[in-house]
Coordinates of C-alpha atoms in Angstrom, one line a residue:
M121 CA 101.5 81.4 128.9
K122 CA 99.5 83.0 132.0
Q123 CA 96.8 81.5 134.4
A124 CA 93.4 81.7 135.2
K125 CA 92.9 83.1 139.3
L126 CA 91.2 80.8 142.0
L127 CA 88.1 83.0 142.6
G128 CA 87.2 81.1 146.0
W129 CA 84.4 79.0 146.8
L130 CA 80.6 78.6 146.5
S131 CA 80.1 74.7 146.5
A132 CA 82.0 71.7 146.4
I133 CA 81.4 71.3 142.7
I134 CA 82.4 74.9 142.0
L135 CA 85.6 74.5 144.2
A136 CA 86.8 71.2 142.2
F137 CA 86.2 72.9 139.0
F138 CA 88.6 76.1 139.7
L139 CA 90.9 74.0 141.5
S140 CA 91.0 71.6 137.7
A141 CA 91.3 74.7 135.9
C142 CA 94.5 75.8 138.0
Q143 CA 96.0 72.4 137.5
N144 CA 95.6 72.9 133.8
A145 CA 97.0 76.5 133.7
D146 CA 99.7 77.8 130.9
N147 CA 102.9 76.9 130.5
K148 CA 104.1 80.0 132.1
G149 CA 103.3 78.0 135.4
N150 CA 101.9 81.2 136.9
K151 CA 100.4 81.4 140.6
S152 CA 98.3 83.8 141.6
A153 CA 95.6 84.5 144.9
E154 CA 92.8 86.2 145.9
A155 CA 92.6 89.5 146.7
D156 CA 95.3 90.6 150.1
Q157 CA 96.8 87.5 149.2
P158 CA 100.3 87.1 148.4
Y159 CA 100.6 86.0 144.9
T160 CA 103.5 84.6 142.7
V161 CA 104.1 85.4 138.6
T162 CA 106.6 83.7 136.7
D163 CA 108.6 86.2 134.2
D164 CA 110.2 84.9 130.5
T165 CA 113.7 84.3 132.3
G166 CA 112.0 81.6 134.3
K167 CA 112.2 83.4 137.4
E168 CA 109.0 83.3 139.8
V169 CA 108.3 86.4 141.4
T170 CA 106.3 87.0 144.2
F171 CA 103.9 89.8 145.6
E172 CA 102.5 90.5 149.0
K173 CA 99.8 92.8 147.1
A174 CA 99.5 94.5 144.1
P175 CA 102.2 97.3 143.0
K176 CA 101.1 100.7 143.7
T177 CA 104.0 102.1 141.8
V178 CA 105.8 100.8 138.5
V179 CA 108.7 101.5 136.4
S180 CA 108.5 100.7 132.8
L181 CA 111.5 100.0 130.6
E182 CA 109.7 99.3 127.5
P183 CA 107.6 101.4 125.7
S184 CA 105.3 98.6 124.7
N185 CA 104.8 97.4 128.1
T186 CA 104.0 101.3 129.3
E187 CA 101.4 101.1 126.6
I188 CA 99.9 98.0 127.7
L189 CA 99.6 99.7 131.7
F190 CA 97.8 102.3 130.5
A191 CA 95.5 100.0 128.3
L192 CA 94.8 97.7 131.5
D193 CA 94.1 101.4 133.5
S194 CA 97.5 101.2 135.3
G195 CA 98.9 104.0 133.6
D196 CA 98.7 106.2 136.8
K197 CA 101.2 103.7 138.4
V198 CA 103.7 104.2 136.3
I199 CA 106.4 106.5 137.9
G200 CA 109.3 106.0 135.5
A201 CA 109.6 105.1 131.9
T202 CA 112.2 105.5 128.7
D203 CA 113.0 108.0 126.8
L204 CA 111.2 106.4 123.7
D205 CA 107.8 106.5 125.6
Q206 CA 105.4 108.8 123.3
Y207 CA 102.4 106.9 123.8
P208 CA 99.5 107.8 125.2
E209 CA 100.5 111.7 125.4
E210 CA 100.1 111.3 129.6
A211 CA 103.5 108.8 128.9
K212 CA 105.4 111.9 127.8
E213 CA 105.0 113.2 131.4
I214 CA 106.5 110.7 133.3
E215 CA 110.0 110.6 134.8
R216 CA 112.5 109.4 132.3
V217 CA 114.9 106.6 134.2
S218 CA 116.6 105.0 131.0
D219 CA 117.4 106.1 127.2
S220 CA 116.1 102.4 126.3
V221 CA 119.8 101.5 126.4
H222 CA 121.2 102.8 129.9
I223 CA 119.3 102.2 133.0
N224 CA 119.6 104.8 135.5
T225 CA 119.6 102.4 138.5
E226 CA 120.1 105.6 141.3
K227 CA 117.3 107.1 140.1
I228 CA 115.1 104.1 139.6
I229 CA 116.2 103.0 144.0
D230 CA 115.3 106.3 144.8
L231 CA 111.4 106.3 142.9
D232 CA 111.4 102.8 145.0
P233 CA 108.7 101.4 142.5
G234 CA 106.3 98.4 143.8
V235 CA 107.8 96.4 140.4
V236 CA 110.0 97.1 137.2
F237 CA 108.8 95.9 134.0
A238 CA 112.2 95.3 132.1
S239 CA 113.1 93.5 128.7
T240 CA 115.3 90.3 128.2
T241 CA 117.7 92.7 126.2
A242 CA 118.2 95.3 128.9
D243 CA 121.4 95.5 130.7
E244 CA 121.6 92.6 132.9
G245 CA 123.8 94.0 135.6
A246 CA 121.9 97.2 135.9
L247 CA 118.9 94.9 136.9
K248 CA 120.9 92.6 139.3
T249 CA 121.8 96.3 141.2
L250 CA 118.0 96.6 141.5
E251 CA 117.2 93.3 142.5
D252 CA 120.0 94.0 145.0
A253 CA 118.3 96.6 146.4
E254 CA 115.3 94.7 147.0
I255 CA 113.0 96.0 144.0
P256 CA 111.1 93.5 142.3
V257 CA 112.3 93.3 138.6
F258 CA 109.9 91.4 136.2
V259 CA 111.6 90.8 132.9
I260 CA 109.6 90.3 129.5
Q261 CA 110.8 89.1 126.1
S262 CA 109.8 91.7 123.2
A263 CA 107.0 90.0 121.4
S264 CA 107.5 89.2 117.7
S265 CA 104.2 87.8 117.1
F266 CA 100.6 88.8 118.1
E267 CA 100.5 85.6 120.6
D268 CA 103.7 87.3 122.3
V269 CA 101.4 90.6 122.5
F270 CA 98.5 88.8 124.0
G271 CA 101.0 86.7 126.7
D272 CA 102.6 90.1 127.4
I273 CA 99.2 91.5 128.7
E274 CA 98.7 88.2 130.5
Q275 CA 101.6 88.6 132.3
I276 CA 101.3 92.5 133.2
S277 CA 97.8 91.9 134.6
E278 CA 98.3 89.0 136.6
V279 CA 101.2 91.1 138.0
M280 CA 99.0 94.1 138.7
N281 CA 96.2 92.1 139.8
V282 CA 93.8 93.0 137.0
K283 CA 93.2 89.7 135.3
E284 CA 89.9 90.0 134.2
K285 CA 91.2 93.3 132.7
G286 CA 93.9 91.9 130.7
E287 CA 91.2 89.4 129.4
T288 CA 88.9 92.0 127.9
L289 CA 91.7 93.4 126.4
I290 CA 92.7 90.8 124.7
K291 CA 89.0 89.8 123.5
D292 CA 88.8 93.4 122.1
I293 CA 92.1 93.4 120.3
Q294 CA 91.5 89.9 118.5
S295 CA 87.5 91.2 117.8
Q296 CA 88.9 94.4 116.3
I297 CA 91.7 91.9 113.9
A298 CA 88.8 89.4 113.2
E299 CA 86.4 92.5 111.8
V300 CA 88.9 93.5 109.4
E301 CA 89.9 89.8 108.4
K302 CA 86.1 89.2 107.8
K303 CA 86.6 92.5 105.3
V304 CA 89.5 91.7 103.7
K305 CA 88.5 88.0 102.9
T306 CA 86.4 89.2 99.6
I307 CA 89.7 90.9 98.3
E308 CA 90.7 88.2 95.7
N309 CA 93.9 90.3 94.5
Q310 CA 95.7 91.3 97.2
K311 CA 97.4 94.9 97.1
T312 CA 101.3 94.5 97.3
V313 CA 103.1 97.0 100.0
Y314 CA 106.3 98.3 100.3
V315 CA 106.9 99.4 103.9
E316 CA 110.1 101.6 104.4
M317 CA 110.7 101.4 108.3
I318 CA 113.8 103.4 108.1
P319 CA 114.3 106.0 105.2
A320 CA 117.2 106.8 102.7
P321 CA 120.1 106.3 102.6
E322 CA 120.3 103.6 104.5
M323 CA 116.6 102.1 103.8
Y324 CA 115.1 99.3 105.9
T325 CA 112.0 97.3 105.8
V326 CA 110.5 94.3 107.5
G327 CA 110.2 90.5 105.7
K328 CA 108.3 87.9 107.7
N329 CA 108.7 86.6 111.4
T330 CA 107.9 90.3 112.5
L331 CA 105.0 92.1 113.8
Q332 CA 105.0 94.4 110.9
D333 CA 104.6 91.2 108.3
M334 CA 101.7 89.8 110.6
I335 CA 100.0 93.1 110.5
L336 CA 100.1 93.3 106.9
Q337 CA 98.7 89.7 106.3
K338 CA 95.9 90.1 108.8
A339 CA 95.2 93.5 106.6
G340 CA 94.9 91.6 103.3
V341 CA 98.1 92.5 101.7
K342 CA 101.3 91.7 100.1
N343 CA 104.6 92.3 101.9
T344 CA 107.0 93.0 98.9
F345 CA 109.8 91.5 101.1
G346 CA 107.2 88.6 102.7
D347 CA 110.0 85.8 101.0
Q348 CA 112.7 87.4 103.6
V349 CA 112.8 87.4 107.5
G350 CA 113.3 90.3 109.9
L351 CA 114.6 93.7 109.4
I352 CA 116.2 94.0 105.9
N353 CA 118.4 96.6 104.8
V354 CA 117.4 97.0 101.1
T355 CA 118.3 99.5 98.2
A356 CA 116.3 101.4 96.3
E357 CA 116.7 99.6 93.0
E358 CA 115.6 96.6 94.9
V359 CA 112.2 98.3 95.7
A360 CA 111.7 99.6 92.2
K361 CA 112.1 96.2 91.0
Q362 CA 109.9 95.0 93.5
N363 CA 107.4 97.5 91.7
P364 CA 104.9 97.8 95.1
E365 CA 101.0 99.1 95.0
I366 CA 101.1 101.0 97.8
I367 CA 104.3 102.2 99.8
V368 CA 103.8 102.9 103.4
T369 CA 106.6 105.0 104.9
T370 CA 106.7 105.5 109.2
G371 CA 107.9 109.0 108.7
L372 CA 111.1 109.3 110.0
H373 CA 112.1 111.7 107.6
E374 CA 111.5 115.7 106.9
N375 CA 108.5 115.6 104.5
P376 CA 108.5 111.7 103.9
V377 CA 105.9 111.3 101.3
T378 CA 107.3 114.0 99.1
E379 CA 110.8 112.7 99.7
I380 CA 109.7 109.6 98.6
Q381 CA 107.4 110.5 95.3
E382 CA 110.3 112.7 94.1
R383 CA 113.1 109.9 95.0
K384 CA 115.1 109.3 92.0
G385 CA 114.7 106.1 89.7
W386 CA 111.2 105.5 91.4
E387 CA 109.3 107.4 88.8
N388 CA 107.7 103.9 87.2
I389 CA 106.8 102.6 90.7
N390 CA 103.1 101.9 90.7
A391 CA 103.0 103.3 93.9
I392 CA 104.1 106.9 93.0
Q393 CA 102.4 106.5 89.5
N394 CA 99.0 106.3 91.3
D395 CA 99.8 108.5 94.2
E396 CA 99.8 105.7 96.8
V397 CA 102.2 106.6 99.1
Y398 CA 101.1 107.1 103.0
L399 CA 102.6 108.1 106.1
V400 CA 101.7 105.7 109.0
D401 CA 102.6 106.7 112.7
N402 CA 106.1 105.1 113.3
D403 CA 104.6 104.2 117.0
L404 CA 101.8 102.4 115.8
M405 CA 103.4 100.0 113.1
G406 CA 106.6 99.8 115.5
S407 CA 104.4 98.9 118.6
S408 CA 104.5 95.4 119.9
G409 CA 101.6 96.4 122.2
P410 CA 98.3 96.8 122.6
R411 CA 97.4 99.0 119.5
I412 CA 98.4 96.0 117.1
G413 CA 94.5 95.7 116.2
E414 CA 94.9 99.5 115.2
A415 CA 97.7 99.0 113.2
V416 CA 96.2 96.2 111.2
E417 CA 92.7 98.0 110.5
L418 CA 94.8 101.1 109.5
V419 CA 97.0 99.4 106.9
A420 CA 93.4 97.8 105.6
K421 CA 91.6 101.0 105.4
T422 CA 94.8 102.4 103.4
A423 CA 94.9 99.6 101.1
Y424 CA 91.1 98.9 100.7
P425 CA 89.0 102.2 101.9
E426 CA 86.0 100.7 99.8
L427 CA 85.5 98.3 102.4
F428 CA 85.3 100.2 105.3
Q429 CA 82.9 102.9 103.8

């Protein structure tokens, strides 16, 4: 996905080295430039977006992108966000320009940001209105894997002209995950986990090809519905039949742990009998941003606390 930036010249040999690095850039074909020079970055629609200089103000239409911007120390540049932006704490104070479905183009145009980070699911008509108003729109596809998250960080760091910070952030996340994997590698019998993303009566969990399932895998636990794909609507009977050793709820319910513990027909589930029902931050488990390492560590600590003492 993204590419390295020319770092200038010191000698003919160093110049040749960096020119070679640029020629072997990622499959996004992104172009960058030295400080104070125009540079071009390609978004996930294949559109090349050119910046005369690093954007001083930003509108983010996806919470994960907002988190990435803050993690890159560019959070102070975000002047518009969605109603769903809750992390970090400072994000709650940013002016709302979207309910995550409808985009308030008039408000964004009034804010006149240096760039709008949008998702591939955003209203194309609204995005065109912004482009017609000569506001740069950079579209990023929602991440469905860890590599996608790393790719998003690379893209946003290039747009904000802080590529080195992006590289450092990715390495830090990868190191955090690697440390967890090293610890859980010693587990012979992985614990089974049911993750309740949406509570009863319309219960939803996650299967493979989701970030949440990858978080579970990295944490050394077995997803009870890992043989299915995507977001899955399940019944109480199906969960009881799986008999998970651990139940994780994201808390979209009043007193979620108690509600699950008292759920009719679940009395004999191992997780209920052994008091292994845990509340996990919904934003953390549902995030496709830079906190995936935190999510992996949290799940692993929940399942195998003895490994982290």
